[in-house]
Each structure stands twice: as structure tokens, then as C-alpha cells.
PDB file of C-alpha atoms and ligand atoms in Angstrom:
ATOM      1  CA  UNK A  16      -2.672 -35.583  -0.554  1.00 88.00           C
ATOM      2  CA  UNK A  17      -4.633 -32.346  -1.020  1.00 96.00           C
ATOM      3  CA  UNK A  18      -3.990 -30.921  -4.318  1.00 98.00           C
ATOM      4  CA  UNK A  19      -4.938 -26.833  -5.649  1.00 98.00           C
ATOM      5  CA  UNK A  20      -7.645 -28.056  -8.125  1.00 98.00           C
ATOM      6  CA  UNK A  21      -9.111 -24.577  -9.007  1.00 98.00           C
ATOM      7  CA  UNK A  22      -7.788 -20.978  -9.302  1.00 98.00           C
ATOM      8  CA  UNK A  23     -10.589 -18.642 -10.202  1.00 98.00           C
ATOM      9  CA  UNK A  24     -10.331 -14.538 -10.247  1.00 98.00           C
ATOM     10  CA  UNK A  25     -12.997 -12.487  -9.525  1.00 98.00           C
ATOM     11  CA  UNK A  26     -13.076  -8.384 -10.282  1.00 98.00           C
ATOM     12  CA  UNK A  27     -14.631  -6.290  -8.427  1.00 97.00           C
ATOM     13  CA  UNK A  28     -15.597  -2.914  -9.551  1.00 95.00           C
ATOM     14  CA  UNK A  29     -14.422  -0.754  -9.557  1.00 94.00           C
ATOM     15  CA  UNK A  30     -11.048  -1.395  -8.824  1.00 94.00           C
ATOM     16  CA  UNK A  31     -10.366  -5.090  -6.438  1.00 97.00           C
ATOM     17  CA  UNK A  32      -9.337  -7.978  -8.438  1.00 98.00           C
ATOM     18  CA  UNK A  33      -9.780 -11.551  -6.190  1.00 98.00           C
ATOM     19  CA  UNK A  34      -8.114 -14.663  -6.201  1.00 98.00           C
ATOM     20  CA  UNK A  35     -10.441 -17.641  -4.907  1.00 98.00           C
ATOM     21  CA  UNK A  36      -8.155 -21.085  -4.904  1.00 98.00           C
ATOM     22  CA  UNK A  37     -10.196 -24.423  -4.260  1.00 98.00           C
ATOM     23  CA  UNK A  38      -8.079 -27.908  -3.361  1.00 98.00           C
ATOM     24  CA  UNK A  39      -9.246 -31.392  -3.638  1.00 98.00           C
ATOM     25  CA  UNK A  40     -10.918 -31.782  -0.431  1.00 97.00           C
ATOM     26  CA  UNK A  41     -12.897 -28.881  -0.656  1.00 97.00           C
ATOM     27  CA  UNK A  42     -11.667 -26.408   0.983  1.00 98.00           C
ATOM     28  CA  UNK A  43     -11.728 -23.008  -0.691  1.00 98.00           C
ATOM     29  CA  UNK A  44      -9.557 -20.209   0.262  1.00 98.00           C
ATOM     30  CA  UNK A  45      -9.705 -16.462  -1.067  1.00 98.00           C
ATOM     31  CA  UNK A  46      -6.796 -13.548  -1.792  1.00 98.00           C
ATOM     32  CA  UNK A  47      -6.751 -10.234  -2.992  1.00 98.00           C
ATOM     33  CA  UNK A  48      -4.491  -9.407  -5.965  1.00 98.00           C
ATOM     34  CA  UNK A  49      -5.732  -5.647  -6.692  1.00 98.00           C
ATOM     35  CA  UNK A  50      -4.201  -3.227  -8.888  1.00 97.00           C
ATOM     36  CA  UNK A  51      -6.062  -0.934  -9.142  1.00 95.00           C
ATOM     37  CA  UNK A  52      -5.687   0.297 -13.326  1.00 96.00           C
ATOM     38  CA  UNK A  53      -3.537  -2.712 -14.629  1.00 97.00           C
ATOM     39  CA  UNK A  54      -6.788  -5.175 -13.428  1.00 98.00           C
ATOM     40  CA  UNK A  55      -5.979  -7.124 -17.150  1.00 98.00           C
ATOM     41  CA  UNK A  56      -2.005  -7.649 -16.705  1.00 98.00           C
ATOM     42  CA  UNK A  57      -2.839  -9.174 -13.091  1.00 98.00           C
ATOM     43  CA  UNK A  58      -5.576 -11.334 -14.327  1.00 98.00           C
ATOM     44  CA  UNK A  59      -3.028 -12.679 -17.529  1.00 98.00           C
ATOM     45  CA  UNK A  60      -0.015 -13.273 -14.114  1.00 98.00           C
ATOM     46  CA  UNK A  61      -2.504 -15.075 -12.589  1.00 98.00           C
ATOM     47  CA  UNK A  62      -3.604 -17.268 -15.557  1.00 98.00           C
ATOM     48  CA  UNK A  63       0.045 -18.027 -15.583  1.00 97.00           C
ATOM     49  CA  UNK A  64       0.360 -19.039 -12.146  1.00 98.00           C
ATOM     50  CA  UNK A  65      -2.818 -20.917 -12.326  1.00 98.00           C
ATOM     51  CA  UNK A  66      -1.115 -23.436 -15.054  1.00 97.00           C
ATOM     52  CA  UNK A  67       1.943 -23.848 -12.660  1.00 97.00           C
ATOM     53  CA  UNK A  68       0.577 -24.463  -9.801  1.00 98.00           C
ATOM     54  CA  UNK A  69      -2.831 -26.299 -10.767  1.00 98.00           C
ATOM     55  CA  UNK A  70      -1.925 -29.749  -8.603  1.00 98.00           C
ATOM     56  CA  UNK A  71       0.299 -28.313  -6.210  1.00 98.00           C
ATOM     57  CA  UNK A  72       0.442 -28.938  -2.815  1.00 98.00           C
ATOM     58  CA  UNK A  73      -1.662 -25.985  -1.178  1.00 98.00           C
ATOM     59  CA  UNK A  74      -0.237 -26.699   2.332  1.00 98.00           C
ATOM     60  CA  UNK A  75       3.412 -25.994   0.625  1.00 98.00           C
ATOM     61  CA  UNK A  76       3.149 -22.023   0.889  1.00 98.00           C
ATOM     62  CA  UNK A  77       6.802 -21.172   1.037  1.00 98.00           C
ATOM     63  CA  UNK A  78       7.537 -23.476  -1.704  1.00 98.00           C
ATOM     64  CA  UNK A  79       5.159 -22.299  -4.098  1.00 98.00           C
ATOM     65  CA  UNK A  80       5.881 -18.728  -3.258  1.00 98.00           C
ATOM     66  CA  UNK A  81       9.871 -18.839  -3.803  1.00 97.00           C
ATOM     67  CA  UNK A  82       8.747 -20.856  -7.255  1.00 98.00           C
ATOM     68  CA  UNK A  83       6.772 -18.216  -8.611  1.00 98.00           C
ATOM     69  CA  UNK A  84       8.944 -15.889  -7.566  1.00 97.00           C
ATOM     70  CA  UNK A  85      12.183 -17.200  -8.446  1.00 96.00           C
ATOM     71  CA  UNK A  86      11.098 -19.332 -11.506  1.00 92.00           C
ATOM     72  CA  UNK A  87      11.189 -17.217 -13.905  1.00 90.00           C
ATOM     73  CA  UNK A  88      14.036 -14.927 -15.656  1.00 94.00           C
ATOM     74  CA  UNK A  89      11.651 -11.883 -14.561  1.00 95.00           C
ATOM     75  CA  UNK A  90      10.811 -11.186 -10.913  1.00 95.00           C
ATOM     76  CA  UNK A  91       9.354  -8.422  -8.634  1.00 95.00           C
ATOM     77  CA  UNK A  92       7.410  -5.408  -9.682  1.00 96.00           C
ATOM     78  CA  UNK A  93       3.727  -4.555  -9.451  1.00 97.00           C
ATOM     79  CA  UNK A  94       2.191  -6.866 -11.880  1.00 98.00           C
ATOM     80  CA  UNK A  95       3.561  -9.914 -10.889  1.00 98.00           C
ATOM     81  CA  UNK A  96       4.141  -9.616  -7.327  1.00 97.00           C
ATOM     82  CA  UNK A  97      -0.033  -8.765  -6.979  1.00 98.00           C
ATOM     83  CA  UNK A  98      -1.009 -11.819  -8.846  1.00 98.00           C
ATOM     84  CA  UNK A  99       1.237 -13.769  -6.070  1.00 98.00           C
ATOM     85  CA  UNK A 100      -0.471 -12.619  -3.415  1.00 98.00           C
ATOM     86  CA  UNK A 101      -3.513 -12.835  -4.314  1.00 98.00           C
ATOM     87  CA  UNK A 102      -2.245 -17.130  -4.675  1.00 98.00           C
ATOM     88  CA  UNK A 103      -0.816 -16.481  -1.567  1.00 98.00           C
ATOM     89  CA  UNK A 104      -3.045 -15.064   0.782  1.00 98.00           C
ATOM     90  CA  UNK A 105      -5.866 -17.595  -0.683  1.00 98.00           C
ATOM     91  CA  UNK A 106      -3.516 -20.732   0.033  1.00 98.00           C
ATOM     92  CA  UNK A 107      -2.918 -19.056   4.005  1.00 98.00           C
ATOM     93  CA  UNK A 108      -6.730 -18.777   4.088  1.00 98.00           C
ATOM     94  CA  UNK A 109      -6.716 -22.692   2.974  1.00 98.00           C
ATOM     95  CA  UNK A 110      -3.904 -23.783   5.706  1.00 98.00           C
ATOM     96  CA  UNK A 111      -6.141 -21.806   8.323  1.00 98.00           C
ATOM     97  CA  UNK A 112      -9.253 -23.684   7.466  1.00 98.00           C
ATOM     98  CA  UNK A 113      -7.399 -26.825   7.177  1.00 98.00           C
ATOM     99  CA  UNK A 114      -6.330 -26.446  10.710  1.00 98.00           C
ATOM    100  CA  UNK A 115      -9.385 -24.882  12.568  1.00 98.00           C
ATOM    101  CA  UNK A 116      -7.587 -21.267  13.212  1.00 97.00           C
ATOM    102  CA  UNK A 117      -7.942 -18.242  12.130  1.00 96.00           C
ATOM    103  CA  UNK A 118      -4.225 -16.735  10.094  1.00 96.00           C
ATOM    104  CA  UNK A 119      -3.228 -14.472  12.896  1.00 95.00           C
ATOM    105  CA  UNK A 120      -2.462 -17.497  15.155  1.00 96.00           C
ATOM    106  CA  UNK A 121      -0.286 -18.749  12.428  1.00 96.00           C
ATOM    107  CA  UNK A 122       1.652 -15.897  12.068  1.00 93.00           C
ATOM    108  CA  UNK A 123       2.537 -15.723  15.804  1.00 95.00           C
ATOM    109  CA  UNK A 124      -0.550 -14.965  17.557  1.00 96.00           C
ATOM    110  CA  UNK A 125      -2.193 -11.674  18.323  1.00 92.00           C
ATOM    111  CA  UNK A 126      -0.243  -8.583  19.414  1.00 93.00           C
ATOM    112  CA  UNK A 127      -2.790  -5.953  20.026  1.00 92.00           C
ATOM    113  CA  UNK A 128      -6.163  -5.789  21.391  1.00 94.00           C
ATOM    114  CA  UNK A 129      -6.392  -1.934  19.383  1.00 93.00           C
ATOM    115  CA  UNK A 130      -4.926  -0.251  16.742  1.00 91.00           C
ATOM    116  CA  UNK A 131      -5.064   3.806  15.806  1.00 91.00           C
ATOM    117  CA  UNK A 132      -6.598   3.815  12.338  1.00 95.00           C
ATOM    118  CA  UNK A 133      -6.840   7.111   9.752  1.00 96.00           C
ATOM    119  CA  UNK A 134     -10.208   7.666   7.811  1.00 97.00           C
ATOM    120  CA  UNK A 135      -9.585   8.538   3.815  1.00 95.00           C
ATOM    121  CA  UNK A 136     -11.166  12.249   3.158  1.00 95.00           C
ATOM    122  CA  UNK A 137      -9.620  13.370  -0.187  1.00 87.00           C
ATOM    123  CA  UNK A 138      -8.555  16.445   0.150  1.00 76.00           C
ATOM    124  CA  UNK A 139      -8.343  18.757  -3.110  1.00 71.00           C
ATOM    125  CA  UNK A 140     -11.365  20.960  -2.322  1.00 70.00           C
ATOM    126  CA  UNK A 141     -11.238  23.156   0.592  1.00 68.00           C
ATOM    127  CA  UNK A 142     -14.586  23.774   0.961  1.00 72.00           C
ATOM    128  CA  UNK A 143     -15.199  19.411   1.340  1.00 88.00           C
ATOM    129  CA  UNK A 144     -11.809  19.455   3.496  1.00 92.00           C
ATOM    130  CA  UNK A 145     -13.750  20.068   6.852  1.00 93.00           C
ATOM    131  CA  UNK A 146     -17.320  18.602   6.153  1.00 93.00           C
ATOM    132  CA  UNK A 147     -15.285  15.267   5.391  1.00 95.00           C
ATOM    133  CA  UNK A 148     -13.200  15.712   8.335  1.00 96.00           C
ATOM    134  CA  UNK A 149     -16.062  16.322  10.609  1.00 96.00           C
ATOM    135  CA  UNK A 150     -17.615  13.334   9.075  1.00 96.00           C
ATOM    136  CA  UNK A 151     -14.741  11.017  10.059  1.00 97.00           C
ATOM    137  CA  UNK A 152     -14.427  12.726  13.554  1.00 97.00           C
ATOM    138  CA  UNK A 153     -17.960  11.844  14.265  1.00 97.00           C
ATOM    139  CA  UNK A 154     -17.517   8.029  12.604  1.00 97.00           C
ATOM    140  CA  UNK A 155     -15.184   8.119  15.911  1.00 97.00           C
ATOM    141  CA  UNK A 156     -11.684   8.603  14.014  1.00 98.00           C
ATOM    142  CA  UNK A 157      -9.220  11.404  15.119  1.00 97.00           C
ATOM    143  CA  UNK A 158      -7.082  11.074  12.468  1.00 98.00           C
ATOM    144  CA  UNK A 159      -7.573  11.689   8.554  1.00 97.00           C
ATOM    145  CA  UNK A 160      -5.212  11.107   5.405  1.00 97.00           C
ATOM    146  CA  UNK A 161      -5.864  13.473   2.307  1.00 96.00           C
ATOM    147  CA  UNK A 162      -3.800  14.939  -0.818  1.00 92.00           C
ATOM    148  CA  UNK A 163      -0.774  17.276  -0.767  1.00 89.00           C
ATOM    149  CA  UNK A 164      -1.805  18.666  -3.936  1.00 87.00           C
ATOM    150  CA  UNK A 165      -2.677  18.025  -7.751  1.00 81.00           C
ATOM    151  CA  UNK A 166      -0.037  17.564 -10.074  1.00 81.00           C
ATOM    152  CA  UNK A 167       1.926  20.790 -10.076  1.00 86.00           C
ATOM    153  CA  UNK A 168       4.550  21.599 -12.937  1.00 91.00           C
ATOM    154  CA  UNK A 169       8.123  21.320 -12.192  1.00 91.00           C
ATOM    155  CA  UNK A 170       8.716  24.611 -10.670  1.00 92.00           C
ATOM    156  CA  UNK A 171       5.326  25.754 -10.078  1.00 91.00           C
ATOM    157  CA  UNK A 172       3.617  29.090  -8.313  1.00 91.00           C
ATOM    158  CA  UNK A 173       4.519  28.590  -4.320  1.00 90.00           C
ATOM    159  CA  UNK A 174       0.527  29.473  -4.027  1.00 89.00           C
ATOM    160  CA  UNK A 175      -0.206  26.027  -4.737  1.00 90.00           C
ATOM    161  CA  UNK A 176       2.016  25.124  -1.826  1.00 93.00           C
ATOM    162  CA  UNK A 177      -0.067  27.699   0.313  1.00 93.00           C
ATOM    163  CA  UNK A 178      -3.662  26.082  -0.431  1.00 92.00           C
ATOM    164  CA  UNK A 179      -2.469  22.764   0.521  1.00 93.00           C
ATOM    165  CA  UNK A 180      -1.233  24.418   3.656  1.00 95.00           C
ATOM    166  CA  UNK A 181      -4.691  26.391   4.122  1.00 94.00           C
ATOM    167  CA  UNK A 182      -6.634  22.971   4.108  1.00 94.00           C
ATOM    168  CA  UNK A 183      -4.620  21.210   6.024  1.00 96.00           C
ATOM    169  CA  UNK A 184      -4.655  23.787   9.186  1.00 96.00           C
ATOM    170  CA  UNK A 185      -8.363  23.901   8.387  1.00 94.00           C
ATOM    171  CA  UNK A 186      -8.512  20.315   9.523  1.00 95.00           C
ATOM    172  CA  UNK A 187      -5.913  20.494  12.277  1.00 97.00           C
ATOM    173  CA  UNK A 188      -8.052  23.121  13.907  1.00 97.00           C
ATOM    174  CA  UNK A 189     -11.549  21.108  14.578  1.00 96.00           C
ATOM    175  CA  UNK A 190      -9.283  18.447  16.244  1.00 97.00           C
ATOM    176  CA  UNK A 191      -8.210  15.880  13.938  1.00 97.00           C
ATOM    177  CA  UNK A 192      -4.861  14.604  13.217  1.00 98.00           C
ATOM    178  CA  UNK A 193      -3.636  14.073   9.770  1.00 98.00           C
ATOM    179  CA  UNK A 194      -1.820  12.583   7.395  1.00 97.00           C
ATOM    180  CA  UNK A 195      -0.928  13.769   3.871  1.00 97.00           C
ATOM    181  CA  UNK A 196      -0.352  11.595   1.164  1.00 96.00           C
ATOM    182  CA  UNK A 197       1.988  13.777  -1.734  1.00 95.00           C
ATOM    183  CA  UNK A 198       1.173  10.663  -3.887  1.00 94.00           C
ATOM    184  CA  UNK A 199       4.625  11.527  -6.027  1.00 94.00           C
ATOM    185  CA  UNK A 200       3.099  13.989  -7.536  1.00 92.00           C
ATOM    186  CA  UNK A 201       5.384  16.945  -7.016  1.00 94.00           C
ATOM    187  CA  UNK A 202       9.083  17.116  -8.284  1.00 94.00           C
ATOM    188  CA  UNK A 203      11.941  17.369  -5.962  1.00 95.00           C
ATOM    189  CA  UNK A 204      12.458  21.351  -5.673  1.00 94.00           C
ATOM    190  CA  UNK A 205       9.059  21.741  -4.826  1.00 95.00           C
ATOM    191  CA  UNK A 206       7.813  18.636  -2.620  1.00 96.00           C
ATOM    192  CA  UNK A 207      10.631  20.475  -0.188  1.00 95.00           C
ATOM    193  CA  UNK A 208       9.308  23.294   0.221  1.00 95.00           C
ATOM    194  CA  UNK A 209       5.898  21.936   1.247  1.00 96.00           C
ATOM    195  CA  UNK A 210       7.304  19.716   3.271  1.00 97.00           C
ATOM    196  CA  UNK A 211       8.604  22.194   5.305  1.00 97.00           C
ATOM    197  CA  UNK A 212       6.172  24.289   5.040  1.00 97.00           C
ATOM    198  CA  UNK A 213       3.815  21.881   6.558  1.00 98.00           C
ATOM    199  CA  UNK A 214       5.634  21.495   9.345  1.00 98.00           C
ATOM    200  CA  UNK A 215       4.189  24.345  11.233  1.00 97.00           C
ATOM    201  CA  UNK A 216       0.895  21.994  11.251  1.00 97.00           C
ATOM    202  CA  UNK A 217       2.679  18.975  12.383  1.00 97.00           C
ATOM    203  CA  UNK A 218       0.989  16.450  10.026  1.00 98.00           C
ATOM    204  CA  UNK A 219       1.440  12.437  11.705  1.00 98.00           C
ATOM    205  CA  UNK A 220       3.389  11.679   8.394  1.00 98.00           C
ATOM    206  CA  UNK A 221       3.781  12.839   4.780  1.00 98.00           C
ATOM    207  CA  UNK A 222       3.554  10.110   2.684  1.00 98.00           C
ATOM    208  CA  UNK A 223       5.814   9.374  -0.620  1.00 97.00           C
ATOM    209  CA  UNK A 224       7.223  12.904  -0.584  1.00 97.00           C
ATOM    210  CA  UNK A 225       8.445  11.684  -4.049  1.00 97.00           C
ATOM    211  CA  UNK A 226       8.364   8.684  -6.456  1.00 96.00           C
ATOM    212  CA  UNK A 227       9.665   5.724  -4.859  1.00 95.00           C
ATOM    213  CA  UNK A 228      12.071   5.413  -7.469  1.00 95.00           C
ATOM    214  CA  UNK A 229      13.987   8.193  -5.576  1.00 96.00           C
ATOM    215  CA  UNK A 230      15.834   6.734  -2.204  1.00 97.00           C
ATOM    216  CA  UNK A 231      18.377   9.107  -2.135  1.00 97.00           C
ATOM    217  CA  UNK A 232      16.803  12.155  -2.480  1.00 97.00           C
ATOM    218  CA  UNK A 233      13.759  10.678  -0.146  1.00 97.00           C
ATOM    219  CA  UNK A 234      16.635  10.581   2.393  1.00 97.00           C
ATOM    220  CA  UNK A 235      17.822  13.989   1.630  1.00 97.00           C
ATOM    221  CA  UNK A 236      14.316  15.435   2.244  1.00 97.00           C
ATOM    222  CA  UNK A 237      14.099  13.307   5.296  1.00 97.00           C
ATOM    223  CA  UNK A 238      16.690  14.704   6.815  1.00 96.00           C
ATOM    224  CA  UNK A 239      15.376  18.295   5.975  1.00 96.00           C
ATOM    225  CA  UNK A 240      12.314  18.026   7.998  1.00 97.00           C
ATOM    226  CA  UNK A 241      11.024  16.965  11.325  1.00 97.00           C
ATOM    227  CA  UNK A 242       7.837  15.088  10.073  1.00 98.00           C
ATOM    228  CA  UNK A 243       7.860  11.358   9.985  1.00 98.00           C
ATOM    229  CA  UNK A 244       8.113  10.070   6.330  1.00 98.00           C
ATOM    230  CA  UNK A 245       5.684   7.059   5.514  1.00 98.00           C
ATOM    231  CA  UNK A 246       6.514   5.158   1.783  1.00 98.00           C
ATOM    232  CA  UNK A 247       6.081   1.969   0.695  1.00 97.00           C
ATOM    233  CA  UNK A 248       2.392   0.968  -0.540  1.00 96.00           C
ATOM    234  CA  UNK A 249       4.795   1.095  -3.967  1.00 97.00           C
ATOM    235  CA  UNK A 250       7.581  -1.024  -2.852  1.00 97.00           C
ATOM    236  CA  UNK A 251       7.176  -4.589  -3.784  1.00 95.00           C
ATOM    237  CA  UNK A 252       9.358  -6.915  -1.714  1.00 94.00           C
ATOM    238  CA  UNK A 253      11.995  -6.502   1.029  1.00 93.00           C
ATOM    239  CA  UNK A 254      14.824  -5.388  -1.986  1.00 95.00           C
ATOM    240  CA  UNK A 255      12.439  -2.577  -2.926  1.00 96.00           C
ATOM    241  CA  UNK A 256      12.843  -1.494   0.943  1.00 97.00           C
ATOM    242  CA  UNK A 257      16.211  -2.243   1.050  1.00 97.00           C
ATOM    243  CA  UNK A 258      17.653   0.960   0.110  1.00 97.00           C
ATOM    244  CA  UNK A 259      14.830   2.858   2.629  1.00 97.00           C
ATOM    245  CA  UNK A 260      16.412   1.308   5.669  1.00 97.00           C
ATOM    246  CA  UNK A 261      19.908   1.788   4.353  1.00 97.00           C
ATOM    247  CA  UNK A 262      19.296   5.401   4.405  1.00 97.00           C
ATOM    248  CA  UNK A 263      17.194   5.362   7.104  1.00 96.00           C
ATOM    249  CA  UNK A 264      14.849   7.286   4.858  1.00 97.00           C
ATOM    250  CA  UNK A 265      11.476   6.622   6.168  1.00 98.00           C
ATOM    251  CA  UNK A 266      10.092   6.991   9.618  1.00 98.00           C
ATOM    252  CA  UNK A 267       6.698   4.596   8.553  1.00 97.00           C
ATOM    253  CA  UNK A 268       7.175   1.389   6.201  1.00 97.00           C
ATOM    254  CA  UNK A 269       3.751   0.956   4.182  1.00 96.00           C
ATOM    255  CA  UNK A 270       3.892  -2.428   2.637  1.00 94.00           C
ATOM    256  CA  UNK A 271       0.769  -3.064   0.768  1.00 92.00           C
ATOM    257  CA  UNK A 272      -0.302  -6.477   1.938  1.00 88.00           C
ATOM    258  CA  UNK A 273      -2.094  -7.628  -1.688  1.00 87.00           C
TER     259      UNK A 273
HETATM  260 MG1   MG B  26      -0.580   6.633  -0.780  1.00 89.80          MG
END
């Protein structure tokens, strides 16, 4: 039987953290386990899960997932749930090897020949709004994501609201689609407003509107607007979603795959 023999990590700066797992036959298989600003508490998970699972059975994914998982008195959240995928992905690269295929054939095969993607520009400075959009839209993309605003206090001036408003028209009007990404950062009597006030541009999505600690209000706001709500690169496993669907909350799930 093919055993796990090695788990190594690997950071990458600035931010990526990498899992790469070797078995007793050879085969190596990598996974990403990035958090970006908690790079240390991944790394100690992972040390942790490297002790457990050091003579596993690589080929047993599901098993060793639901024992990490479950194993322990403490489960989920960000910490812990990176440094499992990062085992996790590595040990699907490793069954993939093993059989001569690449993952996407284990997973049920491919779906789509295409897919629309976004291009990251940023989005605090209005001045680098458009020369990053028009650097994307000639990469070939015809969509962008960029920031809502900076943090804002919790009733702020409705000026801020304005700007963010300002730059996002400014890209809407050489072509591009967009996205805008609130990160959180604005409390729930403001985050509102902008979100309706954006809707005269008709972003693609506004994305975490507010923490994701929030479900119900999240709804409330979702139900205030037209614009699709995307959430979810914060959301850790299907019970973080849970409460998302309930509500039907969120027009665009975002898990984060690592
Ligand atoms: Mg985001």
C-alpha cells in the first residue's frame, strides 16, 4: 500500500502558502492553503495535520478529510479549514497522477469549453480607475472587479458614496463591465445607500455588501436592490452557506477553493 510519507509547506511571498504531499511510491502531489496575513497559524494547522496523517492512505481522500475535520473538539473557520485544503487538494493531485488523468475528469468531467472571467483593477484612485480598466480591456477582458470604498466611519459624509459612484461610471462608460467588491468595509446604514445608489450603473454584482457574519441583514439589503449579490470567498464550508441559501441572500456563491 501507498502511504503519505512527506508533508512539506512552502510560502510564497508575498502572500500563497503551499502544501506539497509526497507518498511512498513517489508520487508527489501539491495544494494551496493561502491565507493571506495568518501565513504562521496555517503553517502550525498544517504541522498538526502532518503528524496525523504521516502514513495514511493518500488514495483515502474522504476519509482523511472527515478526520481532520471532525477529529477534533474544534472545527471550521479560516485557519483550519485552509490548512485542509491545502492536504486536500495535494492528495486529489496524487489520485490524478496515480491514475493517468487530469482532476477535472474525476470530478465529473468537463462542463465548459469557456468561461467569462473579471480582471482585478483596484479601484481607490480615480485617476488609475480608467488607465487600469483600459489595460484589462485591451488584455481582452470586458469585465473588471475593484473597491466600493475605503473604510468609511459608521455614518459617514454621503460624498464618499458619490466618488465610488464617479469611478465606477467612469469605467462603465469605455465599455467594461464591473464588479465591485465592498470588502465589508462599510456598516449597514451606509453599504445601503451605495448599493442603491450604484444601481443606476448596473454593476454584474456587489460583492460582501457587509461582513459575512451578517445573513440577515445581507438578505435585507438583498431584497432592497436589483443587483446580484456575490459572498462567500469568507464562508468556510457548506454550514457557513447555509444560512445564505435559507434566505436566499445571495445571487453569486464565492467559495474560495484553498
Ligand atoms: Mg472579495
Amino acid at each position: 500500500m501507498s502511504t503519505i510519507s512527506k508533508i512539506e509547506k512552502f510560502r510564497v511571498p508575498p502572500r500563497w502558502l503551499f502544501v506539497r504531499v509526497e507518498t511512498s511510491d513517489g508520487i508527489v502531489g501539491w495544494g494551496e492553503s493561502t491565507l493571506e496575513g495568518h501565513t504562521e497559524a496555517v503553517e502550525g494547522a498544517i504541522q498538526d495535520l502532518t503528524e496525523r496523517f504521516i502514513g495514511a492512505d493518500p488514495s483515502n481522500i474522504e476519509d482523511i478529510w472527515q478526520t481532520a475535520y471532525m477529529g477534533r473538539f474544534y472545527r471550521g473557520g479560516p485557519v483550519l479549514m485552509s490548512a485542509l485544503s491545502g492536504l486536500d487538494i495535494a492528495l486529489w493531485d496524487i489520485k490524478g497522477k496515480k491514475l493517468g488523468v487530469p482532476v477535472w475528469q474525476l470530478l465529473g468531467g468537463k462542463l465548459r469549453d469557456r468561461v467569462k472571467v473579471y480582471g482585478w483593477i483596484g479601484g481607490d484612485n480615480p485617476s488609475d480607475v480608467v488607465a487600469a480598466a483600459l489595460e484589462r480591456k485591451e488584455q481582452g477582458f470586458t469585465a473588471v472587479k475593484m473597491n466600493g470604498t475605503d473604510a468609511a466611519s459608521w455614518i459617514d459624509s454621503p460624498d464618499i458614496l458619490r466618488g465610488t459612484v464617479d469611478r465606477v461610471k467612469q469605467v462603465r462608460q469605455i465599455g467594461m463591465d464591473v464588479g465591485v467588491d465592498f470588502h465589508g468595509r462599510l456598516h449597514k446604514g451606509m453599504a445601503k445607500q451605495l448599493a442603491r445608489l450604484l444601481e443606476q450603473c448596473q454593476p454584474l454584482f456587489i460583492e460582501e455588501p457587509l461582513l459575512p457574519t451578517q445573513p440577515e441583514e445581507i438578505a435585507d439589503l438583498s431584497n432592497a436592490v436589483s443587483t446580484p449579490i456575490a459572498l462567500g470567498e469568507r464562508l468556510y464550508t457548506r454550514h457557513d452557506f447555509r444560512p445564505y441559501l435559507e434566505r436566499r441572500a445571495i445571487d453569486i456563491a464565492q467559495p474560495d477553493v484553498c
